[in-house]
PDB file of C-alpha atoms in Angstrom:
ATOM      1  CA  MET A1409       0.000   0.000   0.000  1.00 74.00           C
ATOM      2  CA  LEU A1410       1.372   3.369  -1.020  1.00 77.00           C
ATOM      3  CA  LEU A1411       1.498   6.299   1.356  1.00 86.00           C
ATOM      4  CA  THR A1412      -0.457   9.416   0.385  1.00 89.00           C
ATOM      5  CA  PHE A1413       2.625  11.343  -0.745  1.00 91.00           C
ATOM      6  CA  GLU A1414       3.656   8.404  -2.955  1.00 92.00           C
ATOM      7  CA  VAL A1415       0.182   8.283  -4.523  1.00 94.00           C
ATOM      8  CA  ILE A1416       0.311  12.016  -5.279  1.00 95.00           C
ATOM      9  CA  ALA A1417       3.837  11.803  -6.726  1.00 95.00           C
ATOM     10  CA  GLU A1418       2.938   8.817  -8.909  1.00 95.00           C
ATOM     11  CA  ALA A1419      -0.240  10.488 -10.186  1.00 95.00           C
ATOM     12  CA  LEU A1420       1.755  13.575 -11.183  1.00 96.00           C
ATOM     13  CA  ARG A1421       4.495  11.434 -12.783  1.00 94.00           C
ATOM     14  CA  GLU A1422       1.806   9.689 -14.844  1.00 94.00           C
ATOM     15  CA  GLN A1423       0.389  13.036 -15.980  1.00 94.00           C
ATOM     16  CA  ILE A1424       3.894  14.042 -17.044  1.00 92.00           C
ATOM     17  CA  ARG A1425       4.622  10.746 -18.813  1.00 90.00           C
ATOM     18  CA  SER A1426       1.257  10.866 -20.619  1.00 92.00           C
ATOM     19  CA  GLY A1427       1.920  14.399 -21.851  1.00 90.00           C
ATOM     20  CA  ARG A1428      -0.975  15.993 -19.958  1.00 93.00           C
ATOM     21  CA  LEU A1429       1.692  18.005 -18.141  1.00 92.00           C
ATOM     22  CA  LYS A1430       4.524  19.135 -20.397  1.00 90.00           C
ATOM     23  CA  PRO A1431       7.985  20.548 -19.653  1.00 90.00           C
ATOM     24  CA  GLY A1432       7.583  24.131 -18.503  1.00 88.00           C
ATOM     25  CA  ASP A1433       4.009  23.608 -17.286  1.00 91.00           C
ATOM     26  CA  ALA A1434       3.280  24.564 -13.713  1.00 92.00           C
ATOM     27  CA  LEU A1435       2.394  21.704 -11.411  1.00 95.00           C
ATOM     28  CA  PRO A1436      -0.817  22.047  -9.398  1.00 94.00           C
ATOM     29  CA  THR A1437      -0.447  24.193  -6.294  1.00 92.00           C
ATOM     30  CA  GLN A1438      -0.162  22.753  -2.825  1.00 92.00           C
ATOM     31  CA  ALA A1439      -3.718  23.881  -2.021  1.00 94.00           C
ATOM     32  CA  VAL A1440      -5.112  22.190  -5.139  1.00 95.00           C
ATOM     33  CA  LEU A1441      -3.320  18.913  -4.387  1.00 95.00           C
ATOM     34  CA  MET A1442      -4.385  19.000  -0.734  1.00 95.00           C
ATOM     35  CA  ALA A1443      -8.018  19.390  -1.799  1.00 95.00           C
ATOM     36  CA  GLU A1444      -7.842  16.856  -4.629  1.00 95.00           C
ATOM     37  CA  TYR A1445      -6.237  14.094  -2.542  1.00 94.00           C
ATOM     38  CA  GLY A1446      -7.541  15.042   0.900  1.00 94.00           C
ATOM     39  CA  ALA A1447      -3.898  15.249   1.874  1.00 93.00           C
ATOM     40  CA  SER A1448      -1.973  17.213   4.452  1.00 93.00           C
ATOM     41  CA  SER A1449       0.445  19.970   3.578  1.00 92.00           C
ATOM     42  CA  LEU A1450       3.333  17.712   4.605  1.00 93.00           C
ATOM     43  CA  SER A1451       2.184  14.910   2.269  1.00 93.00           C
ATOM     44  CA  VAL A1452       2.035  17.308  -0.673  1.00 94.00           C
ATOM     45  CA  GLN A1453       5.472  18.721   0.183  1.00 93.00           C
ATOM     46  CA  LYS A1454       6.925  15.189   0.342  1.00 93.00           C
ATOM     47  CA  ALA A1455       5.357  14.358  -3.036  1.00 94.00           C
ATOM     48  CA  MET A1456       6.894  17.467  -4.583  1.00 93.00           C
ATOM     49  CA  ALA A1457      10.267  16.627  -3.049  1.00 92.00           C
ATOM     50  CA  LEU A1458      10.100  13.173  -4.661  1.00 92.00           C
ATOM     51  CA  LEU A1459       9.284  14.662  -8.058  1.00 94.00           C
ATOM     52  CA  LYS A1460      12.176  17.097  -7.768  1.00 91.00           C
ATOM     53  CA  GLN A1461      14.557  14.395  -6.567  1.00 91.00           C
ATOM     54  CA  ASP A1462      13.606  12.181  -9.528  1.00 89.00           C
ATOM     55  CA  GLY A1463      14.059  15.023 -12.013  1.00 90.00           C
ATOM     56  CA  TYR A1464      10.385  15.450 -12.929  1.00 92.00           C
ATOM     57  CA  ALA A1465      10.054  18.947 -11.490  1.00 92.00           C
ATOM     58  CA  ILE A1466      12.007  21.945 -10.360  1.00 90.00           C
ATOM     59  CA  SER A1467      11.017  24.982  -8.313  1.00 86.00           C
ATOM     60  CA  ARG A1468      11.386  28.479  -9.621  1.00 83.00           C
ATOM     61  CA  PRO A1469      10.940  31.411  -7.240  1.00 82.00           C
ATOM     62  CA  GLY A1470       7.764  33.261  -8.070  1.00 81.00           C
ATOM     63  CA  LYS A1471       6.611  30.542 -10.483  1.00 81.00           C
ATOM     64  CA  GLY A1472       6.202  27.498  -8.254  1.00 86.00           C
ATOM     65  CA  ALA A1473       7.047  23.965  -9.310  1.00 90.00           C
ATOM     66  CA  LEU A1474       7.501  23.391 -13.036  1.00 92.00           C
ATOM     67  CA  VAL A1475       7.644  20.175 -15.045  1.00 93.00           C
ATOM     68  CA  THR A1476      11.119  19.196 -16.251  1.00 87.00           C
ATOM     69  CA  HIS A1477      10.614  15.579 -17.286  1.00 54.00           C
ATOM     70  CA  PRO A1478      13.953  13.909 -18.008  1.00 57.00           C
ATOM     71  CA  ASP A1479      12.588  12.207 -21.120  1.00 51.00           C
ATOM     72  CA  ALA A1480      11.392  15.473 -22.603  1.00 44.00           C
ATOM     73  CA  ASP A1481      13.994  16.326 -25.185  1.00 42.00           C
ATOM     74  CA  GLY A1482      13.134  20.014 -25.346  1.00 41.00           C
ATOM     75  CA  ASP A1483      14.639  21.711 -28.381  1.00 38.00           C
ATOM     76  CA  SER A1484      18.260  20.695 -27.890  1.00 36.00           C
ATOM     77  CA  GLY A1485      19.457  19.712 -31.309  1.00 35.00           C
ATOM     78  CA  ASP A1486      23.066  19.253 -30.247  1.00 34.00           C
ATOM     79  CA  GLY A1487      22.832  15.485 -29.796  1.00 35.00           C
ATOM     80  CA  ALA A1488      22.950  15.693 -26.019  1.00 35.00           C
ATOM     81  CA  THR A1489      20.570  13.401 -24.201  1.00 36.00           C
ATOM     82  CA  GLY A1490      17.505  15.105 -22.813  1.00 39.00           C
ATOM     83  CA  ASP A1491      17.869  13.558 -19.355  1.00 37.00           C
ATOM     84  CA  THR A1492      21.429  14.538 -18.548  1.00 35.00           C
ATOM     85  CA  PRO A1493      20.890  18.044 -17.156  1.00 40.00           C
ATOM     86  CA  VAL A1494      17.630  17.323 -15.363  1.00 45.00           C
ATOM     87  CA  GLY A1495      17.949  13.720 -14.186  1.00 51.00           C
ATOM     88  CA  GLY A1496      21.647  13.803 -13.419  1.00 59.00           C
ATOM     89  CA  THR A1497      23.507  14.874 -10.339  1.00 66.00           C
ATOM     90  CA  ALA A1498      23.482  18.540 -11.338  1.00 62.00           C
ATOM     91  CA  GLY A1499      19.692  18.548 -11.624  1.00 63.00           C
ATOM     92  CA  ARG A1500      19.292  16.852  -8.280  1.00 66.00           C
ATOM     93  CA  VAL A1501      21.686  19.270  -6.599  1.00 71.00           C
ATOM     94  CA  GLU A1502      19.798  22.205  -8.118  1.00 66.00           C
ATOM     95  CA  ALA A1503      16.471  20.761  -6.939  1.00 65.00           C
ATOM     96  CA  LEU A1504      17.862  20.286  -3.424  1.00 74.00           C
ATOM     97  CA  GLU A1505      19.299  23.801  -3.355  1.00 72.00           C
ATOM     98  CA  LEU A1506      15.967  25.255  -4.456  1.00 70.00           C
ATOM     99  CA  ALA A1507      14.074  23.153  -1.900  1.00 74.00           C
ATOM    100  CA  LEU A1508      16.445  24.398   0.801  1.00 79.00           C
ATOM    101  CA  ALA A1509      15.967  27.990  -0.326  1.00 74.00           C
ATOM    102  CA  GLU A1510      12.184  27.522  -0.207  1.00 76.00           C
ATOM    103  CA  ALA A1511      12.409  26.044   3.285  1.00 81.00           C
ATOM    104  CA  LEU A1512      14.525  28.968   4.445  1.00 79.00           C
ATOM    105  CA  ASP A1513      12.019  31.410   2.951  1.00 78.00           C
ATOM    106  CA  GLN A1514       9.194  29.641   4.767  1.00 83.00           C
ATOM    107  CA  LEU A1515      11.131  29.721   8.053  1.00 86.00           C
ATOM    108  CA  THR A1516      11.887  33.413   7.622  1.00 85.00           C
ATOM    109  CA  SER A1517       8.224  34.124   6.915  1.00 84.00           C
ATOM    110  CA  LEU A1518       7.105  32.097   9.928  1.00 89.00           C
ATOM    111  CA  ARG A1519       9.644  33.810  12.170  1.00 90.00           C
ATOM    112  CA  ALA A1520       8.399  37.220  11.036  1.00 89.00           C
ATOM    113  CA  ARG A1521       4.791  36.200  11.705  1.00 90.00           C
ATOM    114  CA  VAL A1522       5.649  34.911  15.179  1.00 92.00           C
ATOM    115  CA  GLU A1523       7.570  38.095  15.970  1.00 90.00           C
ATOM    116  CA  ALA A1524       4.640  40.212  14.745  1.00 90.00           C
ATOM    117  CA  LEU A1525       2.207  38.221  16.861  1.00 92.00           C
ATOM    118  CA  GLU A1526       4.466  38.492  19.904  1.00 90.00           C
ATOM    119  CA  ALA A1527       4.898  42.218  19.408  1.00 88.00           C
ATOM    120  CA  GLY A1528       1.170  42.704  18.947  1.00 84.00           C
ATOM    121  CA  GLY A1529       0.389  40.593  22.006  1.00 65.00           C
ATOM    122  CA  THR A1530       2.868  42.497  24.135  1.00 55.00           C
ATOM    123  CA  GLU A1531       1.428  45.893  23.144  1.00 50.00           C
ATOM    124  CA  ARG A1532      -2.144  44.820  23.865  1.00 49.00           C
ATOM    125  CA  ASP A1533      -1.323  43.209  27.223  1.00 48.00           C
ATOM    126  CA  HIS A1534       0.486  46.241  28.623  1.00 50.00           C
TER     127      HIS A1534
END
């Protein structure tokens, strides 16, 4: 039996393999996937991490997660294989770096929200 995040990741992989989602297309948002699969935020994040790790997706700041299927040969006519940049080590490192940057952004945002709440609570209490 697959875990929820594995089900989500496999469903998205199938959409990519079938061509319903093409390289450069935006993947569904976290909110959409949570609603569609009745999944938690963490399950959706794990699914996205799997897709990025496997070279099916990459995150772009301000654009979200985009399809970068390793078998999609894009328009490179130089004889290079389509899966080398995306599915190789460089693609995985880039996906990990972007995931780390996203996590840091989320932590920074959460810290700012907590500080704002604490500051607001302190002013109201005194």
